[in-house]
Amino acid sequence: MKRPLNVCFLQFLAAAIPLALIQAYRADARPMEVLSRPVPAERIHWMPERLSSEPAAMLHVVRQSHWKGWAQPITLLIDGKPAASIKDGENVMLHVPPGKYVLGLRYSGQDPLSPKPAAEPRSAAYYETVQQLSGGKSHDFRIVSDARWNWQLDQK
């Protein structure tokens, strides 16, 4: 006895949809390895001044391509001053004098006194961390998001 076509189609969907959802969840759970491109020079706003005789510390910040927040540029702050605007899948390398710095992240168009996220409410739209950068060394950071879509700097 032959089954009607619509019954076969429903049985196929009953098996295919859970498998597709499991695959989508598994693909999101593992880290995405993507080569990033450098931030264009017009979006690098400021770098701390340094003397040519002192060894520079290299600050390397990577924002990997990810579906979460892909359309929202993030501004990297050094000691409260906007240093670069980083989009999805970009990286920036800055040569700074050695010392202690306050590195911050904010969504474009926000400031630490009035964080107003463009999309849904977030608990911490502004992020800061204090880092000691040594001369002659490369300090690698990546921009990551937590479960609530808040951006943070993670040292590699």
XYZ file of C-alpha atoms in Angstrom:
156
model
C 0.000 0.000 0.000
C 1.393 3.362 -1.056
C 1.436 6.286 1.311
C 0.259 9.694 0.107
C 2.968 12.187 -0.788
C 2.046 14.600 2.000
C 2.565 11.857 4.638
C 6.047 11.094 3.262
C 6.863 14.786 3.276
C 5.751 15.190 6.912
C 7.822 12.175 7.971
C 10.847 13.663 6.209
C 10.339 17.013 8.002
C 9.909 15.256 11.350
C 13.418 13.803 10.966
C 15.119 16.688 9.147
C 14.168 19.592 11.435
C 15.658 18.141 14.665
C 18.833 17.167 12.798
C 19.172 20.686 11.357
C 18.698 22.232 14.800
C 21.320 19.953 16.360
C 23.785 20.796 13.584
C 23.166 24.545 13.993
C 23.722 24.298 17.760
C 26.943 22.285 17.322
C 28.296 24.748 14.723
C 27.687 27.668 17.104
C 29.329 25.942 20.081
C 32.782 25.519 18.585
C 35.053 28.521 17.994
C 35.099 29.983 14.540
C 38.577 30.228 12.982
C 38.560 33.061 10.488
C 41.399 35.167 9.159
C 40.685 38.775 10.006
C 41.472 41.797 7.887
C 43.163 44.945 9.219
C 41.140 47.978 10.260
C 41.382 50.670 7.548
C 43.540 53.679 8.439
C 40.554 56.067 8.389
C 39.039 54.206 11.380
C 42.190 54.444 13.526
C 41.553 57.635 15.487
C 44.351 57.949 18.037
C 47.520 56.295 19.366
C 49.565 57.286 22.426
C 52.706 59.209 21.501
C 56.016 57.459 22.003
C 59.666 58.428 21.767
C 61.542 56.700 18.971
C 64.281 55.535 21.373
C 62.056 53.496 23.687
C 60.966 49.960 22.731
C 57.305 49.872 21.811
C 54.698 47.450 23.056
C 52.531 46.037 20.294
C 48.827 45.970 21.123
C 47.002 43.543 18.824
C 43.195 43.368 19.110
C 41.189 40.885 17.002
C 37.448 40.761 16.495
C 36.637 37.446 14.852
C 33.749 37.073 12.435
C 30.675 35.944 14.296
C 26.955 36.211 13.718
C 26.432 37.722 17.172
C 26.637 41.511 16.867
C 28.104 41.443 13.355
C 26.493 44.726 12.294
C 27.580 46.696 15.370
C 31.005 48.409 15.199
C 32.933 48.461 18.476
C 35.204 51.308 19.533
C 38.499 50.391 21.240
C 39.423 52.944 23.899
C 42.896 53.535 25.317
C 42.842 55.561 28.547
C 39.323 56.728 27.702
C 40.203 58.050 24.225
C 38.748 56.389 21.113
C 41.648 54.609 19.382
C 39.950 52.582 16.628
C 36.544 51.498 15.392
C 36.594 47.721 14.807
C 34.008 45.923 12.704
C 33.256 42.216 12.479
C 36.226 40.169 11.229
C 38.851 42.916 11.650
C 42.002 43.409 13.710
C 44.099 46.392 14.726
C 47.801 46.574 15.651
C 48.957 49.617 17.605
C 52.508 50.413 18.744
C 52.298 52.089 22.154
C 54.895 53.078 24.759
C 55.255 50.516 27.562
C 53.180 51.137 30.662
C 49.829 50.624 32.328
C 46.760 51.363 30.211
C 43.013 51.301 30.665
C 41.633 49.441 27.654
C 37.931 49.813 27.001
C 35.236 48.719 24.568
C 31.994 50.450 23.730
C 29.332 50.201 21.095
C 29.680 52.963 18.518
C 27.705 56.038 19.481
C 27.861 55.395 23.250
C 29.912 56.800 26.062
C 30.571 55.482 29.593
C 28.205 57.997 31.223
C 25.168 57.186 29.108
C 25.336 53.709 27.594
C 22.252 53.341 25.423
C 22.473 50.196 23.332
C 20.852 50.395 19.955
C 19.195 46.973 20.207
C 17.887 45.073 23.208
C 18.845 46.120 26.770
C 22.291 45.046 27.917
C 23.578 45.088 31.473
C 27.079 46.398 30.685
C 27.373 48.237 27.380
C 30.735 49.686 28.388
C 33.723 47.525 29.353
C 37.119 48.480 30.844
C 40.200 46.600 31.983
C 43.625 47.731 33.203
C 46.578 46.088 31.451
C 50.349 46.386 31.866
C 51.980 46.432 28.419
C 55.688 45.622 28.316
C 58.043 47.131 25.746
C 59.343 44.907 22.959
C 56.472 42.405 23.411
C 53.285 41.693 21.535
C 50.122 41.752 23.640
C 47.291 39.896 21.901
C 43.646 40.379 22.813
C 40.443 39.271 21.191
C 37.009 40.780 21.475
C 34.513 38.196 22.721
C 30.896 38.373 23.798
C 29.324 36.749 26.813
C 25.887 35.129 27.036
C 24.201 38.531 27.416
C 25.872 40.014 24.291
C 28.282 42.171 26.324
C 31.700 42.612 24.711
C 34.895 41.909 26.647
C 38.625 41.742 25.947
C 40.103 38.284 26.367
C 43.888 37.976 26.470
C 45.145 35.182 24.228
